[in-house]
Coordinates of C-alpha atoms in Angstrom, one line a residue:
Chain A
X1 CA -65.4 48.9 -43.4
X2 CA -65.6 50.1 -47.2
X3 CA -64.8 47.4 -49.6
X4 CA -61.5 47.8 -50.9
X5 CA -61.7 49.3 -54.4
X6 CA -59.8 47.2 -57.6
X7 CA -57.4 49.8 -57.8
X8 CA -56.1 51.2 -54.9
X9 CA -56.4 55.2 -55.3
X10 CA -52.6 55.1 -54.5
X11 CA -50.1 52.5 -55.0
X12 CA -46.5 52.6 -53.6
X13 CA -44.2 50.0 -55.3
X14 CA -41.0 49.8 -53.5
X15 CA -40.3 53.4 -52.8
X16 CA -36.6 54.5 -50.8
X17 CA -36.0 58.3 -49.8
X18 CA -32.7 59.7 -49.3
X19 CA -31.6 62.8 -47.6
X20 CA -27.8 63.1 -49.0
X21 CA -26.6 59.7 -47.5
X22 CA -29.3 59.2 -44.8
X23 CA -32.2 57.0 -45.7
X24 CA -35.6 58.2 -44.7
X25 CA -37.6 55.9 -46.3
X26 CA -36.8 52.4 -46.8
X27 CA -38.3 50.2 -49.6
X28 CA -41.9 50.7 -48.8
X29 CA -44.5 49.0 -50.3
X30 CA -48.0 50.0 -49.7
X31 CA -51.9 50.9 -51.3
X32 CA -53.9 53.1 -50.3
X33 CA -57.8 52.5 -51.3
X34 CA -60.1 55.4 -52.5
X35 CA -62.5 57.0 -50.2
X36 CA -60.4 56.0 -46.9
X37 CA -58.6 57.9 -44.3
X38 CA -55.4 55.8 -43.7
X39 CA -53.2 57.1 -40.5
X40 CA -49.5 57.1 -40.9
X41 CA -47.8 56.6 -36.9
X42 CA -44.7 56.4 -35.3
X43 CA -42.1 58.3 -33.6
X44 CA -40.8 61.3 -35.1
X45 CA -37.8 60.7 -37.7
X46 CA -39.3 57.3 -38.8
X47 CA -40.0 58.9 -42.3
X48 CA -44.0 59.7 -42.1
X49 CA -43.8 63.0 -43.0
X50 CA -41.2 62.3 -45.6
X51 CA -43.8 59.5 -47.1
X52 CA -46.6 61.8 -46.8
X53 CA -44.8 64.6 -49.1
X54 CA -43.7 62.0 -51.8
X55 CA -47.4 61.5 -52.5
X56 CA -47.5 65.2 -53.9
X57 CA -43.9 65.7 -54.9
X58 CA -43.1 67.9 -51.9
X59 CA -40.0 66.5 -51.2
X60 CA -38.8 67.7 -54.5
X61 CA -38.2 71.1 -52.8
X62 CA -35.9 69.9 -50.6
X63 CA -32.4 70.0 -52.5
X64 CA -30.5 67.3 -51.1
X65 CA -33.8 64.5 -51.5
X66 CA -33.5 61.6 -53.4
X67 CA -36.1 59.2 -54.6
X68 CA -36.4 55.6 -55.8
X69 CA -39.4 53.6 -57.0
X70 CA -42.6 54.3 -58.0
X71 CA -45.7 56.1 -56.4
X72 CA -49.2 55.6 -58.6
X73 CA -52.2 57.6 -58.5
X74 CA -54.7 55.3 -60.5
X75 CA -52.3 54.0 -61.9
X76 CA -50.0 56.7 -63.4
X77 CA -46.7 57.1 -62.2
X78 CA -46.8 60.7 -60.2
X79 CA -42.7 61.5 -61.2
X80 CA -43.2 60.2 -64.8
X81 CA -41.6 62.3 -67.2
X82 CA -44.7 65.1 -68.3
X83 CA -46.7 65.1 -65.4
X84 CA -47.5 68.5 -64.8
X85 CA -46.4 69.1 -60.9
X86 CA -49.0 71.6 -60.6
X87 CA -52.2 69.9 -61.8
X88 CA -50.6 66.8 -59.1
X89 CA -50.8 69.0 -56.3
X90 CA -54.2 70.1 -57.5
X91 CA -55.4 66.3 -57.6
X92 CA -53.1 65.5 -54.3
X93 CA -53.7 68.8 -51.8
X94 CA -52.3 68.8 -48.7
X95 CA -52.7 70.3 -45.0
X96 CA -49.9 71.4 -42.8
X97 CA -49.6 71.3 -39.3
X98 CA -49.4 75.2 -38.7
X99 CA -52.2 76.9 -40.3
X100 CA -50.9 79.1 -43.1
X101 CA -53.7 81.0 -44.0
X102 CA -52.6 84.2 -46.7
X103 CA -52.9 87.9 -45.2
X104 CA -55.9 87.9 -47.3
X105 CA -59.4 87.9 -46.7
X106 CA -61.4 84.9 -45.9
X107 CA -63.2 84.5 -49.4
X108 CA -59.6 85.2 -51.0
X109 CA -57.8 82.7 -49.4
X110 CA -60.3 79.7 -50.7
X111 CA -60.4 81.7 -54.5
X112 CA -56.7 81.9 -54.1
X113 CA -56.1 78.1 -56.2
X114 CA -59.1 78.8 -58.2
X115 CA -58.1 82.2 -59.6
X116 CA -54.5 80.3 -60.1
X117 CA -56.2 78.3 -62.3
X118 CA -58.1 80.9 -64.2
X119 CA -61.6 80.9 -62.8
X120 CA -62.6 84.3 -63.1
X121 CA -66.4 84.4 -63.0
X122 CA -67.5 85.8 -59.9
X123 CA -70.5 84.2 -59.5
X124 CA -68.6 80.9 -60.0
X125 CA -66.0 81.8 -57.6
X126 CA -68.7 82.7 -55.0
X127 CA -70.2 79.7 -55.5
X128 CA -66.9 77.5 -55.2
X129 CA -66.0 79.4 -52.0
X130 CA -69.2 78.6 -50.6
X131 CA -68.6 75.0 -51.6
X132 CA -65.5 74.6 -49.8
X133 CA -66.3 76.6 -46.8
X134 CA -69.3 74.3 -46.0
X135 CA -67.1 71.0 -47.0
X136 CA -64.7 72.3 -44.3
X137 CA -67.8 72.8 -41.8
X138 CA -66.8 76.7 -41.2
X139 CA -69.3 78.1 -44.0
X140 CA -71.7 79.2 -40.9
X141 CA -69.0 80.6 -38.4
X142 CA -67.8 83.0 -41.3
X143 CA -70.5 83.6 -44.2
X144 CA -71.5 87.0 -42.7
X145 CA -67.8 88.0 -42.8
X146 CA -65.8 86.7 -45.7
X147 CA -64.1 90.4 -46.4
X148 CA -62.4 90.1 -43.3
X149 CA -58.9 89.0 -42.6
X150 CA -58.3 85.3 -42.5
X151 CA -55.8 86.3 -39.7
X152 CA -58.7 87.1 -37.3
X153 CA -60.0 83.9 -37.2
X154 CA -58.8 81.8 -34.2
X155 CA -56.2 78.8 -34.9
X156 CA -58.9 75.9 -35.2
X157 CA -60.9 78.1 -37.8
X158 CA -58.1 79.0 -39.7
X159 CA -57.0 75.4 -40.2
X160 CA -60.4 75.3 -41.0
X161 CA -60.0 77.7 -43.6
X162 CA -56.7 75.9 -45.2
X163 CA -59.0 72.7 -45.6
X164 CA -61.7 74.5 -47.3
X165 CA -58.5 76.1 -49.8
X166 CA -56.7 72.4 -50.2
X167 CA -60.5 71.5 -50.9
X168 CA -61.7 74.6 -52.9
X169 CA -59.9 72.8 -56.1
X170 CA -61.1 69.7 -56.0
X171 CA -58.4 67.1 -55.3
X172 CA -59.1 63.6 -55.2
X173 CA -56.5 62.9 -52.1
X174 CA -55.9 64.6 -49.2
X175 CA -52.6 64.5 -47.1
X176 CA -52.7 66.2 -43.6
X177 CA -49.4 66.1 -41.8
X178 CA -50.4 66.6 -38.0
X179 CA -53.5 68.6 -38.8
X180 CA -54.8 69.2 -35.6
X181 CA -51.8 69.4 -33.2
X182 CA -51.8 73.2 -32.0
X183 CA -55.8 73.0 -31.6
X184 CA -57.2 72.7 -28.6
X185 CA -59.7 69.8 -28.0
X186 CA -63.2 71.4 -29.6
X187 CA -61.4 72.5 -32.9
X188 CA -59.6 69.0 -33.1
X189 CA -62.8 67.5 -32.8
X190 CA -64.3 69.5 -35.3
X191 CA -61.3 68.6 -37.5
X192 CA -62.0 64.7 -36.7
X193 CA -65.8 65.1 -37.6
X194 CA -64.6 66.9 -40.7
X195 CA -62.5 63.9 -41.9
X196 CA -65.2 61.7 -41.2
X197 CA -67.7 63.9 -43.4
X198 CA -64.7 64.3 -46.4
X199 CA -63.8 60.3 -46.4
X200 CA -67.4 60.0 -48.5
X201 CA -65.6 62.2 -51.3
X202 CA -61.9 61.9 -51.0
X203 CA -58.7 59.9 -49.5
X204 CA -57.5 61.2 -46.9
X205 CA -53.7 60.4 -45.5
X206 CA -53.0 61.3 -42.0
X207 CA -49.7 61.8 -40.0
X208 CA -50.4 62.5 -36.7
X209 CA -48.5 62.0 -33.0
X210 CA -52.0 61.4 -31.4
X211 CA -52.4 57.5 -31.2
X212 CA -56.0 58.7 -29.9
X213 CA -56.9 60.9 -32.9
X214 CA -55.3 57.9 -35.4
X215 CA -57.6 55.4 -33.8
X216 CA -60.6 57.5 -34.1
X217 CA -60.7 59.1 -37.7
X218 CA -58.7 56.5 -39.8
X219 CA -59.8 53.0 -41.1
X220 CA -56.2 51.6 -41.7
X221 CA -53.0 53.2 -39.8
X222 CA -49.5 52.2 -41.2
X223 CA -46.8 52.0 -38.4
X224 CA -43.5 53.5 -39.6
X225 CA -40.2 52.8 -38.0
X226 CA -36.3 54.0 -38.6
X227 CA -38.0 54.9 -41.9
X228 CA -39.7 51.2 -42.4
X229 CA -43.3 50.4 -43.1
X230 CA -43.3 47.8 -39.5
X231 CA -46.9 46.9 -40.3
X232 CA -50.2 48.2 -42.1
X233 CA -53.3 47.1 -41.1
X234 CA -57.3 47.8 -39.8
X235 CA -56.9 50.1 -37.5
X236 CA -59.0 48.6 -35.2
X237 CA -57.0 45.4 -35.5
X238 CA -53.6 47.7 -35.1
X239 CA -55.3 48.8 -31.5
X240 CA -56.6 45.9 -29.8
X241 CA -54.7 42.8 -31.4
X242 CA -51.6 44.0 -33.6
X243 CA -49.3 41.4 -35.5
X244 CA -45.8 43.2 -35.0
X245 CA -44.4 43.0 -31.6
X246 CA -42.8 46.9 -32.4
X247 CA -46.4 48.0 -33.0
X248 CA -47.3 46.4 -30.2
X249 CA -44.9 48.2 -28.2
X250 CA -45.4 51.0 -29.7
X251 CA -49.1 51.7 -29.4
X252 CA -48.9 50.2 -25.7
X253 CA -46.3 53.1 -24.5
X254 CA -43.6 50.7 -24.1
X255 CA -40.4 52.1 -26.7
X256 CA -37.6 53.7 -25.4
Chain B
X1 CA -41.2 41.7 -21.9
X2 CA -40.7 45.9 -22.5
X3 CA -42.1 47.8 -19.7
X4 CA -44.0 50.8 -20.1
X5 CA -42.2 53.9 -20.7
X6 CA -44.1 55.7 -18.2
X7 CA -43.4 53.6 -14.7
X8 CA -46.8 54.5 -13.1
X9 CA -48.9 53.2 -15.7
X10 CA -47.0 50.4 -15.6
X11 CA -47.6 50.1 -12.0
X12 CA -51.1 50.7 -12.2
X13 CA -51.0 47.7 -14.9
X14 CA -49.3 45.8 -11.9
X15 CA -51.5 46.5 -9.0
X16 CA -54.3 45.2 -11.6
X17 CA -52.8 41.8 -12.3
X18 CA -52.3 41.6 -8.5
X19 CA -55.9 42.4 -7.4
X20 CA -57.0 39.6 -9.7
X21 CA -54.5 37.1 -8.6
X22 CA -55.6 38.0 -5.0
X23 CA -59.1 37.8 -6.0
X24 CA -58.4 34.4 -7.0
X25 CA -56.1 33.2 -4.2
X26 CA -59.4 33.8 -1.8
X27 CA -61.7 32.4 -3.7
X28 CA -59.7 29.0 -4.1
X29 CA -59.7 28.8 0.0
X30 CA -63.0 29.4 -0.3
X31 CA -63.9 26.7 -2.5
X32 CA -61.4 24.1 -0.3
X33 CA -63.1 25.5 3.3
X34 CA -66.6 25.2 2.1
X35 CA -66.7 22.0 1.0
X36 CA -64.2 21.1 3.9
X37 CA -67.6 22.1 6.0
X38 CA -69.9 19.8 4.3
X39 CA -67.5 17.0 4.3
X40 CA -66.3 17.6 7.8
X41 CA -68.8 19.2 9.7
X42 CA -67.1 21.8 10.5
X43 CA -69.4 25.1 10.8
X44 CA -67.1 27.5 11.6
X45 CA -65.3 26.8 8.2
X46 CA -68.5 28.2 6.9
X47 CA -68.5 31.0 8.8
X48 CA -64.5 31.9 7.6
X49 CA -66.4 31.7 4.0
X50 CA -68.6 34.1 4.9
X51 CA -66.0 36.6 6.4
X52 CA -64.0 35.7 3.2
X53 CA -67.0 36.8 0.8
X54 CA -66.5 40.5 2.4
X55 CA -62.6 40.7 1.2
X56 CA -63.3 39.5 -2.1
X57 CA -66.2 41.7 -2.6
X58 CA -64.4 44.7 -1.6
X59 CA -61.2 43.2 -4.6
X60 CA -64.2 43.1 -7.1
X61 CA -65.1 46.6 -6.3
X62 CA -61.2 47.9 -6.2
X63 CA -60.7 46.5 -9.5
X64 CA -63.1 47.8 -11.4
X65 CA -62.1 51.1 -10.2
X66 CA -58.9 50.5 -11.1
X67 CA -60.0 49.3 -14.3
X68 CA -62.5 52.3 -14.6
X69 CA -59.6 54.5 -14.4
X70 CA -57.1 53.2 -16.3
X71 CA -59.7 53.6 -19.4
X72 CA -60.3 57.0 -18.3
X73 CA -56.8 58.0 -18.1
X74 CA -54.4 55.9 -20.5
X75 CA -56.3 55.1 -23.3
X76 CA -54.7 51.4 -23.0
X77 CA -54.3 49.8 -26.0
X78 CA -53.0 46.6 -27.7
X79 CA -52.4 43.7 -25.1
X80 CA -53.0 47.1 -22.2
X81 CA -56.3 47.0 -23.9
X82 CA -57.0 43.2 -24.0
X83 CA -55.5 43.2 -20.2
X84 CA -58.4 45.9 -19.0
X85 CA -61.0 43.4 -20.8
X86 CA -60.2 40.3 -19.3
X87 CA -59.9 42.0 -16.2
X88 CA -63.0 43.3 -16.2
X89 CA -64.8 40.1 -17.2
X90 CA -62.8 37.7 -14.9
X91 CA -63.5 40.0 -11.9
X92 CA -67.3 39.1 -12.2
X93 CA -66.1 35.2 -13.0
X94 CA -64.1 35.4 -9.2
X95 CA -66.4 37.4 -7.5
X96 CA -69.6 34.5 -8.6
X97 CA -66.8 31.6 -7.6
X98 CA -67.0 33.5 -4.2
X99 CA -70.8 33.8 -4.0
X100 CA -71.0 30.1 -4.7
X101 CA -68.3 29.1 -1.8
X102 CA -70.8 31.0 0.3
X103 CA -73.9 29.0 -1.2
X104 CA -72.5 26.2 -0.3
X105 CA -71.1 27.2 3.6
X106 CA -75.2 28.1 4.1
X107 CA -76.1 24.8 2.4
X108 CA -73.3 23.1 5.2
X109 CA -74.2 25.3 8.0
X110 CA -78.1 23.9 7.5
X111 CA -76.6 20.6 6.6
X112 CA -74.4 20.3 10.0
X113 CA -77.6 21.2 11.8
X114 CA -79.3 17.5 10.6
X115 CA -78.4 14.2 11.1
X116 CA -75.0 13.3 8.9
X117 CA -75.5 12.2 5.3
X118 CA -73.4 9.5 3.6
X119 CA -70.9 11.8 1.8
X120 CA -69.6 10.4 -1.3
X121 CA -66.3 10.2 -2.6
X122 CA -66.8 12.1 -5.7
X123 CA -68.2 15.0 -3.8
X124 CA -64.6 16.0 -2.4
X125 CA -63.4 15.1 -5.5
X126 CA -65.8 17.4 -7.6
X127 CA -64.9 20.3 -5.2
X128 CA -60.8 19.0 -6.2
X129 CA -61.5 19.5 -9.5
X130 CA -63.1 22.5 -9.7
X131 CA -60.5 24.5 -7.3
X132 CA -58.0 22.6 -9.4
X133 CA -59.6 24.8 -13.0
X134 CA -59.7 27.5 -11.4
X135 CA -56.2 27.4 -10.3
X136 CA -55.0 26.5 -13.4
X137 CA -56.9 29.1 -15.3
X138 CA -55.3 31.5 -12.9
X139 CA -51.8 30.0 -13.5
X140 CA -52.7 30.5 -17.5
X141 CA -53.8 34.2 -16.5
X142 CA -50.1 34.5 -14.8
X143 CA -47.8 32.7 -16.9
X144 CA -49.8 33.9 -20.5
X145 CA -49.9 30.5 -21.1
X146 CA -52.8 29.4 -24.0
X147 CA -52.0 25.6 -23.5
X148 CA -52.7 25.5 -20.3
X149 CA -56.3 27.4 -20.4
X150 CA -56.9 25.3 -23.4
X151 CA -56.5 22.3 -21.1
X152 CA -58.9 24.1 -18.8
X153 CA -61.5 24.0 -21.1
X154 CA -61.2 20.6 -21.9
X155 CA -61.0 19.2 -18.2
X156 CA -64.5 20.7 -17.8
X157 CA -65.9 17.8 -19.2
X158 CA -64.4 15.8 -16.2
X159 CA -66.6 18.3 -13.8
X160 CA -69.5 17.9 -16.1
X161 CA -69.5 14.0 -15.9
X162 CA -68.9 14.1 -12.4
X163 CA -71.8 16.0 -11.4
X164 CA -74.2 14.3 -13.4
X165 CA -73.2 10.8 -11.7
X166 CA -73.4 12.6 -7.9
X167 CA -77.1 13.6 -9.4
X168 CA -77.9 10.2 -10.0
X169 CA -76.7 8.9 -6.8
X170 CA -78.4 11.3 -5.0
X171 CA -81.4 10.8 -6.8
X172 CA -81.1 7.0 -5.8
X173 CA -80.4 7.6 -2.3
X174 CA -84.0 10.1 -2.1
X175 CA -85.6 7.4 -3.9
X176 CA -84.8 5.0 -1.8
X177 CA -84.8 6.7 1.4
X178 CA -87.4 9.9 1.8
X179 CA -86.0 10.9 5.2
X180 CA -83.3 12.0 2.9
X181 CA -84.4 14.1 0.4
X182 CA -84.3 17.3 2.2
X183 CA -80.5 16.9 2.8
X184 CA -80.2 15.3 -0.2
X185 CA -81.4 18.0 -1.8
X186 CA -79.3 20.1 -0.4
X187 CA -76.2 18.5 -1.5
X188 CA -77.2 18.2 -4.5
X189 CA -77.3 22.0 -4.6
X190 CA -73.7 21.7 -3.3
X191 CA -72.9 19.6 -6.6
X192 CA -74.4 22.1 -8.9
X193 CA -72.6 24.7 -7.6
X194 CA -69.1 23.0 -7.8
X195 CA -69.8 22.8 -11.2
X196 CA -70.6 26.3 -12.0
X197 CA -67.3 26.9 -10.2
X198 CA -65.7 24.5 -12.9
X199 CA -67.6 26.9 -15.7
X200 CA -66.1 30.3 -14.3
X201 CA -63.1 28.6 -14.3
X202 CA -63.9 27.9 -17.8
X203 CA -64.8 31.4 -18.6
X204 CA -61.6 32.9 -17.4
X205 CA -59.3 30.5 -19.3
X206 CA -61.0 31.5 -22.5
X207 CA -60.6 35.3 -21.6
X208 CA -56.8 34.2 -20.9
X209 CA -56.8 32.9 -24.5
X210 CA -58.3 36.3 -25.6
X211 CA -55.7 38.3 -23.4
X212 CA -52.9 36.5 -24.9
X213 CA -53.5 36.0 -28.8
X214 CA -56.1 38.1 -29.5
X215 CA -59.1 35.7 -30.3
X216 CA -62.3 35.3 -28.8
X217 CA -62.8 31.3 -28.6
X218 CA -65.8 32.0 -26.7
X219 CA -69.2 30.3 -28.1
X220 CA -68.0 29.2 -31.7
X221 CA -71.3 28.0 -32.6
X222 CA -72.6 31.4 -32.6
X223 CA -70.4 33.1 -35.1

């Protein structure tokens, strides 16, 4: 277990979501350490996924949302007026469930964020590609063919491919809504090992429906609940001896 | 308490807790028959303990299978998870309780064979106590109840002192009397092994502690 940094990498002071008059998120409080992989559970509505796009201000594209409190990344308040949204996402990427690779070729899909930022030098762009690809442990399956489409690569190397673009610029957090659900078991293992492998170098938040996959890649989950943070904890203290008779329940298979 | 939402996990869960609990119903006959045979004579108690020994070897063997595939298939977790663990250490705890009831029907089968010893009152007593432990570590197991096992554990020093004054009687006797030492000997076998039934029945109480709050309160000098 790492040592929990001074500062957590994130820090969520007493954050509510609305959608219109529905509450999503309820008065959440939690911090999120550097260099950890922290699993967000529970079933679906409870507000995960509408936590996990907060952290990069994705909810802001959804009309009718409404926020209150405060998310920090090291301390700076991410909806403070003059943060550039942009150079957030850069900092805070993010990994969807369905691979959305662009009808592009391989190599242009990772230079897609870097050319958006104005790296032009080919050799640096090459280099950066190369970078990612290896950091998302596809580098070997696909070096000899980076012209090709990034549509003929099968599903689990094409989410692949979207970790080595969310990583090609460098963030500092990672958010992966249900990353591996549409892969079949050798691609979602590769995807766990990834994880592992990128927790040395970033923080990594997960939402996932696989109790299996939370307990094996993450070192704290958070158990959400009618949009409520029931209880945060080690995860292997949330999976052999939880405190929350909910959690309890609901890591046991007994809700409904 | 919530049931599972999928009934035959829950009723694999069930069949579990019920293997154990006949597990230990068996073994606690055993216990009161074999020392029954020493006490009384009786050699064809013995030989029930020996027929028993078969049943609740064949319950170890089912419920570690059942165990084994529980793992395999659910993934248990939580108090599931805690439940699989105590089950597979108690398992070994019952099965050794019934090994010992059969040590001691060989000891009273050899025993009934010689001329009859003075049998001393704490003898039965010991063999009370230590089906008593085991029963109430059982009724802990059932009920989920931590008081109960923690009284378990603290009633072993009962057993303990109990055995160590049988030794020393026994000891007196042989001493005093060679003839006896062979027999002697031999009961003081069925002593020792009384109280190793009280320590299994110590060892299950604690895994009922475990089962129910989480904490292991085993060996707390070692941590």
């Amino acid at each position: 277990m790492s040592e929990p940094a001074a500062r957590p990498k994130l820090e969520i002071r007493d954050l509510s979501i609305h959608y219109g008059t529905k509450t999503a998120v309820k008065n959440l409080n939690l911090a999120i350490a550097e260099r950890e992989v922290l699993a967000l559970i529970g079933p679906s509505g409870c507000g995960k996924s509408t936590f996990l796009r907060c952290l990069n201000r994705m909810n802001e594209l959804i009309p009718a949302a409404r926020q209150d409190g405060h998310v920090l990344l090291d301390g700076q308040d991410i909806n403070a007026r003059g943060v550039d949204v942009v150079e957030l996402r850069r900092r805070v990427g993010m990994v969807f469930q369905k691979s959305n690779p662009f009808p592009k070729s391989i190599f242009e899909n990772v230079a897609y964020g870097l050319r958006v930022a104005g790296l032009n030098d080919k050799a640096e762009l090459a280099l950066r590609v190369e970078a990612s690809l290896q950091h998302a442990a596809l580098w070997d399956e696909v070096k000899d063919r980076l012209g090709e489409s990034a549509l003929s690569l099968s599903g689990g190397q094409q989410q692949r491919l979207c970790i080595a673009r969310a990583l090609a610029v460098e963030p500092e957090v990672v958010l992966m809504d249900e990353p591996a659900s549409a892969l079949d078991p050798l691609s979602t293992a590769k995807i766990e090992e990834l994880m592992h492998e990128l927790k040395a170098r970033y923080t990594i938040v997960i939402v996932t429906h696989n109790m299996q996959q939370a307990a094996r890649v993450s070192d704290q989950t958070a158990f959400f609940y009618m949009g409520e943070l029931i209880e945060v904890g080690a995860t292997a203290q949330i999976f052999t001896n939880p405190g929350v008779k909910r959690t309890e329940d609901y890591v046991t298979g007994k809700f409904g | 308490m919530a049931t599972h939402t999928d009934r035959a996990y829950e009723r694999d869960l069930n069949k579990l807790r019920e293997g154990l609990l006949a597990m230990g119903a068996r073994v606690e006959a055993m216990i009161a028959e074999c020392v029954l045979s020493v006490v009384q004579r009786d050699s064809r108690l013995a030989e029930h303990v020996l027929k028993s020994d078969v049943a609740v070897n064949r319950l170890e063997l089912e419920v570690d299978d059942l165990c084994r595939k529980i793992i395999a298939l659910r993934q248990p977790a939580a108090s599931d998870l805690r439940l699989i663990t105590t089950a597979v250490k108690i398992v070994t705890d019952l099965e050794r309780v019934g090994d010992l009831a059969v040590n001691i029907a060989e000891r009273a089968v050899d025993l009934n064979k010689s001329e009859p010893m003075p049998i001393y009152d704490d003898l039965p007593r010991l063999a009370q106590l230590a089906q008593e432990q085991l029963q109430n570590a059982l009724e802990a197991f059932v009920k989920g109840d931590v008081e109960q096992a923690e009284r378990v554990l603290k009633s072993d020093d009962f057993l303990d002192a109990l055995f160590v004054k049988l030794f020393n009687d026994l000891l007196q006797l042989m001493m005093e009397d060679s003839k006896t030492i062979r027999r002697a000997t031999s009961l003081l076998f069925v002593a020792k092994h009384l109280e190793r039934i009280g320590d299994h029945a110590t060892n299950v109480a604690e895994m009922v502690i475990y089962l129910v709050k989480g904490t292991d309160v085993r060996h707390p000098r070692s941590r």
